[in-house]
Amino acid sequence: MADSSHAGADAGCSFASYRPTAQFKPFEWVRGEGLSLPQQRLAEFLNDARDVVQGTHMLAQLLSWDEDRREAACSDASPAPFFNACHRGALERLMSASLGLLSAQIERQCDALDSVRRHG
């Protein structure tokens, strides 16, 4: 029953005013603070695009290195590759999807600029 007395006291407490400070802030290549709204949107796009391009480049290099390991392991006693066919396929699909999303975002940006130029 001691819990019920604390429950009544706790019910009167307001947690709405408590806001913890963020422990993590997303990394940004281009900071959007102090920029106009169109410039902030461009900065967000550039941040996303740079991450996708760098990540995809690194994955492509990793898959190429792993493919070399696989070929060497077939011919001699070299270490086995890290990725099996299923893992390789998943990583290749991830790269394809990421680049496809980036391409679609680039197309939207180009269309928006063309629209501004035609109507501007």
Tab-separated table of N, CA and C in Angstrom:
chain	number	residue	atom	x	y	z
A	1	MET	N	0.805	-1.189	0.000
A	1	MET	CA	0.000	0.000	0.000
A	1	MET	C	0.853	1.259	0.000
A	2	ALA	N	2.098	1.124	0.396
A	2	ALA	CA	2.970	2.291	0.381
A	2	ALA	C	3.118	2.824	-1.035
A	3	ASP	N	3.053	1.943	-2.013
A	3	ASP	CA	3.166	2.364	-3.406
A	3	ASP	C	2.022	3.274	-3.807
A	4	SER	N	0.807	2.989	-3.295
A	4	SER	CA	-0.345	3.799	-3.686
A	4	SER	C	-0.211	5.230	-3.167
A	5	SER	N	0.399	5.426	-1.998
A	5	SER	CA	0.566	6.792	-1.495
A	5	SER	C	1.549	7.562	-2.370
A	6	HIS	N	2.601	6.877	-2.843
A	6	HIS	CA	3.547	7.540	-3.747
A	6	HIS	C	2.913	7.799	-5.106
A	7	ALA	N	2.036	6.885	-5.514
A	7	ALA	CA	1.383	7.055	-6.810
A	7	ALA	C	0.544	8.323	-6.827
A	8	GLY	N	-0.153	8.600	-5.716
A	8	GLY	CA	-0.959	9.812	-5.649
A	8	GLY	C	-0.092	11.053	-5.686
A	9	ALA	N	1.028	11.000	-5.002
A	9	ALA	CA	1.931	12.151	-4.990
A	9	ALA	C	2.564	12.341	-6.364
A	10	ASP	N	2.923	11.217	-7.015
A	10	ASP	CA	3.541	11.303	-8.329
A	10	ASP	C	2.561	11.793	-9.385
A	11	ALA	N	1.269	11.489	-9.199
A	11	ALA	CA	0.276	11.900	-10.190
A	11	ALA	C	0.202	13.413	-10.286
A	12	GLY	N	0.533	14.115	-9.209
A	12	GLY	CA	0.481	15.564	-9.237
A	12	GLY	C	1.700	16.193	-9.893
A	13	CYS	N	2.749	15.420	-10.137
A	13	CYS	CA	3.964	15.939	-10.751
A	13	CYS	C	3.752	16.113	-12.248
A	14	SER	N	4.276	17.148	-12.761
A	14	SER	CA	4.162	17.395	-14.191
A	14	SER	C	5.495	17.090	-14.864
A	15	PHE	N	5.450	16.187	-15.837
A	15	PHE	CA	6.655	15.866	-16.592
A	15	PHE	C	6.711	16.638	-17.901
A	16	ALA	N	5.670	17.398	-18.197
A	16	ALA	CA	5.606	18.129	-19.462
A	16	ALA	C	6.719	19.167	-19.565
A	17	SER	N	7.117	19.748	-18.418
A	17	SER	CA	8.152	20.778	-18.474
A	17	SER	C	9.560	20.190	-18.536
A	18	TYR	N	9.689	18.886	-18.280
A	18	TYR	CA	11.011	18.258	-18.310
A	18	TYR	C	11.363	17.877	-19.738
A	19	ARG	N	12.419	18.427	-20.251
A	19	ARG	CA	12.903	18.096	-21.585
A	19	ARG	C	14.386	17.796	-21.481
A	20	PRO	N	14.760	16.546	-21.644
A	20	PRO	CA	16.185	16.221	-21.559
A	20	PRO	C	16.935	16.820	-22.751
A	21	THR	N	18.171	17.169	-22.514
A	21	THR	CA	18.978	17.686	-23.613
A	21	THR	C	19.418	16.514	-24.482
A	22	ALA	N	19.500	16.760	-25.761
A	22	ALA	CA	19.881	15.705	-26.705
A	22	ALA	C	21.325	15.301	-26.460
A	23	GLN	N	21.550	14.020	-26.437
A	23	GLN	CA	22.901	13.494	-26.268
A	23	GLN	C	23.609	13.354	-27.607
A	24	PHE	N	22.836	13.377	-28.691
A	24	PHE	CA	23.393	13.181	-30.025
A	24	PHE	C	22.852	14.251	-30.954
A	25	LYS	N	23.713	14.852	-31.694
A	25	LYS	CA	23.300	15.781	-32.729
A	25	LYS	C	23.780	15.200	-34.051
A	26	PRO	N	22.901	15.140	-35.041
A	26	PRO	CA	23.307	14.563	-36.322
A	26	PRO	C	24.492	15.324	-36.916
A	27	PHE	N	25.381	14.580	-37.527
A	27	PHE	CA	26.534	15.186	-38.175
A	27	PHE	C	26.077	15.886	-39.448
A	28	GLU	N	26.643	17.018	-39.729
A	28	GLU	CA	26.329	17.760	-40.942
A	28	GLU	C	27.624	18.170	-41.613
A	29	TRP	N	27.725	17.892	-42.896
A	29	TRP	CA	28.873	18.386	-43.669
A	29	TRP	C	28.731	19.883	-43.866
A	30	VAL	N	27.506	20.289	-44.200
A	30	VAL	CA	27.188	21.698	-44.409
A	30	VAL	C	26.170	22.086	-43.346
A	31	ARG	N	26.514	23.023	-42.499
A	31	ARG	CA	25.608	23.440	-41.428
A	31	ARG	C	24.553	24.386	-41.999
A	32	GLY	N	23.301	24.148	-41.615
A	32	GLY	CA	22.202	24.943	-42.130
A	32	GLY	C	21.891	26.191	-41.337
A	33	GLU	N	22.510	26.329	-40.172
A	33	GLU	CA	22.221	27.488	-39.328
A	33	GLU	C	22.638	28.775	-40.023
A	34	GLY	N	21.752	29.769	-39.962
A	34	GLY	CA	22.051	31.069	-40.540
A	34	GLY	C	21.804	31.148	-42.033
A	35	LEU	N	21.308	30.063	-42.624
A	35	LEU	CA	21.032	30.069	-44.062
A	35	LEU	C	19.549	30.322	-44.300
A	36	SER	N	19.240	30.827	-45.474
A	36	SER	CA	17.829	31.002	-45.846
A	36	SER	C	17.193	29.623	-46.005
A	37	LEU	N	15.871	29.565	-46.048
A	37	LEU	CA	15.168	28.288	-46.170
A	37	LEU	C	15.598	27.513	-47.422
A	38	PRO	N	15.664	28.136	-48.607
A	38	PRO	CA	16.137	27.382	-49.776
A	38	PRO	C	17.579	26.878	-49.604
A	39	GLN	N	18.419	27.676	-48.978
A	39	GLN	CA	19.799	27.252	-48.737
A	39	GLN	C	19.856	26.122	-47.721
A	40	GLN	N	18.960	26.132	-46.716
A	40	GLN	CA	18.896	25.039	-45.740
A	40	GLN	C	18.508	23.737	-46.429
A	41	ARG	N	17.536	23.807	-47.333
A	41	ARG	CA	17.126	22.615	-48.086
A	41	ARG	C	18.279	22.089	-48.928
A	42	LEU	N	19.011	22.992	-49.559
A	42	LEU	CA	20.161	22.583	-50.351
A	42	LEU	C	21.230	21.965	-49.461
A	43	ALA	N	21.454	22.533	-48.301
A	43	ALA	CA	22.443	21.988	-47.366
A	43	ALA	C	22.039	20.583	-46.922
A	44	GLU	N	20.751	20.373	-46.631
A	44	GLU	CA	20.272	19.037	-46.260
A	44	GLU	C	20.510	18.042	-47.384
A	45	PHE	N	20.204	18.458	-48.610
A	45	PHE	CA	20.429	17.592	-49.761
A	45	PHE	C	21.907	17.254	-49.917
A	46	LEU	N	22.760	18.257	-49.813
A	46	LEU	CA	24.194	18.022	-49.960
A	46	LEU	C	24.725	17.105	-48.865
A	47	ASN	N	24.230	17.260	-47.654
A	47	ASN	CA	24.628	16.369	-46.557
A	47	ASN	C	24.243	14.928	-46.869
A	48	ASP	N	22.999	14.725	-47.300
A	48	ASP	CA	22.543	13.373	-47.637
A	48	ASP	C	23.326	12.805	-48.811
A	49	ALA	N	23.491	13.620	-49.850
A	49	ALA	CA	24.183	13.152	-51.052
A	49	ALA	C	25.621	12.758	-50.742
A	50	ARG	N	26.298	13.560	-49.969
A	50	ARG	CA	27.695	13.254	-49.635
A	50	ARG	C	27.800	11.956	-48.841
A	51	ASP	N	26.900	11.746	-47.889
A	51	ASP	CA	26.908	10.507	-47.113
A	51	ASP	C	26.636	9.295	-47.996
A	52	VAL	N	25.653	9.403	-48.891
A	52	VAL	CA	25.321	8.286	-49.784
A	52	VAL	C	26.504	7.973	-50.703
A	53	VAL	N	27.086	8.989	-51.281
A	53	VAL	CA	28.206	8.775	-52.209
A	53	VAL	C	29.409	8.175	-51.481
A	54	GLN	N	29.759	8.722	-50.335
A	54	GLN	CA	30.911	8.179	-49.608
A	54	GLN	C	30.658	6.762	-49.112
A	55	GLY	N	29.459	6.504	-48.602
A	55	GLY	CA	29.129	5.166	-48.129
A	55	GLY	C	29.103	4.152	-49.254
A	56	THR	N	28.534	4.524	-50.380
A	56	THR	CA	28.470	3.630	-51.529
A	56	THR	C	29.868	3.357	-52.070
A	57	HIS	N	30.691	4.367	-52.121
A	57	HIS	CA	32.070	4.194	-52.586
A	57	HIS	C	32.824	3.221	-51.686
A	58	MET	N	32.666	3.399	-50.368
A	58	MET	CA	33.338	2.508	-49.429
A	58	MET	C	32.829	1.071	-49.581
A	59	LEU	N	31.511	0.898	-49.719
A	59	LEU	CA	30.959	-0.452	-49.901
A	59	LEU	C	31.455	-1.092	-51.188
A	60	ALA	N	31.533	-0.322	-52.257
A	60	ALA	CA	32.036	-0.860	-53.525
A	60	ALA	C	33.485	-1.319	-53.377
A	61	GLN	N	34.291	-0.539	-52.695
A	61	GLN	CA	35.688	-0.933	-52.463
A	61	GLN	C	35.769	-2.181	-51.597
A	62	LEU	N	34.946	-2.255	-50.568
A	62	LEU	CA	34.926	-3.410	-49.684
A	62	LEU	C	34.497	-4.667	-50.431
A	63	LEU	N	33.471	-4.556	-51.252
A	63	LEU	CA	33.016	-5.709	-52.031
A	63	LEU	C	34.062	-6.146	-53.046
A	64	SER	N	34.756	-5.199	-53.644
A	64	SER	CA	35.819	-5.537	-54.583
A	64	SER	C	36.956	-6.261	-53.874
A	65	TRP	N	37.345	-5.756	-52.712
A	65	TRP	CA	38.397	-6.400	-51.926
A	65	TRP	C	37.980	-7.809	-51.529
A	66	ASP	N	36.728	-7.961	-51.111
A	66	ASP	CA	36.230	-9.266	-50.704
A	66	ASP	C	36.157	-10.224	-51.891
A	67	GLU	N	35.815	-9.717	-53.061
A	67	GLU	CA	35.786	-10.548	-54.272
A	67	GLU	C	37.193	-11.048	-54.602
A	68	ASP	N	38.192	-10.180	-54.439
A	68	ASP	CA	39.585	-10.605	-54.643
A	68	ASP	C	39.958	-11.702	-53.653
A	69	ARG	N	39.523	-11.573	-52.412
A	69	ARG	CA	39.780	-12.621	-51.402
A	69	ARG	C	39.115	-13.930	-51.797
A	70	ARG	N	37.888	-13.828	-52.315
A	70	ARG	CA	37.155	-15.027	-52.720
A	70	ARG	C	37.878	-15.747	-53.847
A	71	GLU	N	38.335	-14.994	-54.830
A	71	GLU	CA	39.057	-15.590	-55.955
A	71	GLU	C	40.372	-16.216	-55.494
A	72	ALA	N	41.080	-15.554	-54.589
A	72	ALA	CA	42.348	-16.086	-54.074
A	72	ALA	C	42.106	-17.341	-53.246
A	73	ALA	N	41.016	-17.369	-52.479
A	73	ALA	CA	40.717	-18.529	-51.631
A	73	ALA	C	40.390	-19.753	-52.477
A	74	CYS	N	39.843	-19.549	-53.665
A	74	CYS	CA	39.522	-20.671	-54.554
A	74	CYS	C	40.780	-21.301	-55.137
A	75	SER	N	41.835	-20.511	-55.288
A	75	SER	CA	43.040	-21.017	-55.947
A	75	SER	C	44.125	-21.479	-54.986
A	76	ASP	N	44.127	-21.028	-53.754
A	76	ASP	CA	45.162	-21.457	-52.798
A	76	ASP	C	44.608	-21.423	-51.379
A	77	ALA	N	45.477	-21.377	-50.422
A	77	ALA	CA	45.073	-21.430	-49.011
A	77	ALA	C	44.887	-20.036	-48.418
A	78	SER	N	44.485	-19.082	-49.220
A	78	SER	CA	44.244	-17.726	-48.724
A	78	SER	C	43.027	-17.706	-47.807
A	79	PRO	N	42.930	-16.666	-46.975
A	79	PRO	CA	41.764	-16.562	-46.081
A	79	PRO	C	40.457	-16.502	-46.883
A	80	ALA	N	39.431	-17.032	-46.294
A	80	ALA	CA	38.117	-17.030	-46.939
A	80	ALA	C	37.553	-15.619	-46.994
A	81	PRO	N	36.670	-15.357	-47.937
A	81	PRO	CA	36.047	-14.033	-47.995
A	81	PRO	C	35.135	-13.818	-46.779
A	82	PHE	N	34.878	-12.568	-46.476
A	82	PHE	CA	33.998	-12.240	-45.353
A	82	PHE	C	32.530	-12.449	-45.701
A	83	PHE	N	32.167	-12.175	-46.937
A	83	PHE	CA	30.764	-12.172	-47.328
A	83	PHE	C	30.416	-13.392	-48.162
A	84	ASN	N	29.264	-13.992	-47.850
A	84	ASN	CA	28.760	-15.049	-48.711
A	84	ASN	C	27.890	-14.397	-49.785
A	85	ALA	N	27.342	-15.185	-50.681
A	85	ALA	CA	26.558	-14.641	-51.794
A	85	ALA	C	25.355	-13.843	-51.297
A	86	CYS	N	24.735	-14.309	-50.228
A	86	CYS	CA	23.571	-13.606	-49.666
A	86	CYS	C	23.970	-12.225	-49.143
A	87	HIS	N	25.086	-12.161	-48.411
A	87	HIS	CA	25.561	-10.874	-47.885
A	87	HIS	C	25.938	-9.931	-49.022
A	88	ARG	N	26.638	-10.462	-50.019
A	88	ARG	CA	27.049	-9.639	-51.157
A	88	ARG	C	25.821	-9.065	-51.858
A	89	GLY	N	24.821	-9.920	-52.069
A	89	GLY	CA	23.604	-9.458	-52.735
A	89	GLY	C	22.905	-8.368	-51.946
A	90	ALA	N	22.831	-8.536	-50.630
A	90	ALA	CA	22.176	-7.528	-49.787
A	90	ALA	C	22.923	-6.192	-49.856
A	91	LEU	N	24.247	-6.238	-49.810
A	91	LEU	CA	25.026	-5.000	-49.881
A	91	LEU	C	24.911	-4.348	-51.259
A	92	GLU	N	24.884	-5.157	-52.299
A	92	GLU	CA	24.732	-4.605	-53.647
A	92	GLU	C	23.356	-3.972	-53.824
A	93	ARG	N	22.315	-4.594	-53.257
A	93	ARG	CA	20.974	-4.004	-53.322
A	93	ARG	C	20.915	-2.708	-52.519
A	94	LEU	N	21.595	-2.682	-51.379
A	94	LEU	CA	21.652	-1.457	-50.574
A	94	LEU	C	22.295	-0.326	-51.377
A	95	MET	N	23.401	-0.627	-52.043
A	95	MET	CA	24.054	0.399	-52.858
A	95	MET	C	23.133	0.861	-53.977
A	96	SER	N	22.476	-0.077	-54.632
A	96	SER	CA	21.589	0.269	-55.737
A	96	SER	C	20.416	1.118	-55.253
A	97	ALA	N	19.812	0.722	-54.153
A	97	ALA	CA	18.686	1.488	-53.617
A	97	ALA	C	19.125	2.883	-53.177
A	98	SER	N	20.272	2.979	-52.520
A	98	SER	CA	20.767	4.281	-52.060
A	98	SER	C	21.033	5.206	-53.232
A	99	LEU	N	21.673	4.670	-54.264
A	99	LEU	CA	21.955	5.497	-55.437
A	99	LEU	C	20.675	5.848	-56.185
A	100	GLY	N	19.721	4.930	-56.198
A	100	GLY	CA	18.440	5.221	-56.833
A	100	GLY	C	17.699	6.341	-56.121
A	101	LEU	N	17.697	6.304	-54.786
A	101	LEU	CA	17.059	7.374	-54.014
A	101	LEU	C	17.770	8.709	-54.232
A	102	LEU	N	19.087	8.665	-54.263
A	102	LEU	CA	19.850	9.887	-54.502
A	102	LEU	C	19.554	10.434	-55.894
A	103	SER	N	19.496	9.553	-56.878
A	103	SER	CA	19.182	9.975	-58.240
A	103	SER	C	17.803	10.619	-58.317
A	104	ALA	N	16.814	10.024	-57.652
A	104	ALA	CA	15.468	10.595	-57.643
A	104	ALA	C	15.456	11.966	-56.978
A	105	GLN	N	16.234	12.119	-55.911
A	105	GLN	CA	16.300	13.405	-55.227
A	105	GLN	C	16.975	14.448	-56.126
A	106	ILE	N	17.990	14.042	-56.852
A	106	ILE	CA	18.660	14.955	-57.787
A	106	ILE	C	17.683	15.384	-58.878
A	107	GLU	N	16.905	14.435	-59.402
A	107	GLU	CA	15.912	14.765	-60.424
A	107	GLU	C	14.898	15.774	-59.910
A	108	ARG	N	14.440	15.591	-58.665
A	108	ARG	CA	13.485	16.540	-58.074
A	108	ARG	C	14.115	17.925	-57.958
A	109	GLN	N	15.380	17.975	-57.550
A	109	GLN	CA	16.071	19.265	-57.435
A	109	GLN	C	16.186	19.930	-58.802
A	110	CYS	N	16.536	19.147	-59.813
A	110	CYS	CA	16.663	19.688	-61.175
A	110	CYS	C	15.315	20.184	-61.691
A	111	ASP	N	14.260	19.407	-61.464
A	111	ASP	CA	12.923	19.821	-61.891
A	111	ASP	C	12.498	21.104	-61.196
A	112	ALA	N	12.797	21.221	-59.906
A	112	ALA	CA	12.442	22.435	-59.162
A	112	ALA	C	13.188	23.636	-59.725
A	113	LEU	N	14.466	23.474	-60.036
A	113	LEU	CA	15.233	24.587	-60.609
A	113	LEU	C	14.718	24.956	-61.993
A	114	ASP	N	14.373	23.956	-62.799
A	114	ASP	CA	13.814	24.235	-64.121
A	114	ASP	C	12.498	24.982	-64.008
A	115	SER	N	11.663	24.601	-63.045
A	115	SER	CA	10.376	25.258	-62.838
A	115	SER	C	10.580	26.716	-62.432
A	116	VAL	N	11.518	26.967	-61.557
A	116	VAL	CA	11.809	28.339	-61.121
A	116	VAL	C	12.301	29.162	-62.314
A	117	ARG	N	13.144	28.562	-63.117
A	117	ARG	CA	13.695	29.287	-64.272
A	117	ARG	C	12.586	29.621	-65.283
A	118	ARG	N	11.659	28.676	-65.501
A	118	ARG	CA	10.571	28.912	-66.469
A	118	ARG	C	9.584	29.956	-65.961
A	119	HIS	N	9.313	29.922	-64.651
A	119	HIS	CA	8.302	30.825	-64.087
A	119	HIS	C	8.922	32.057	-63.423
A	120	GLY	N	10.227	32.053	-63.295
A	120	GLY	CA	10.888	33.067	-62.512
A	120	GLY	C	11.127	34.343	-63.145
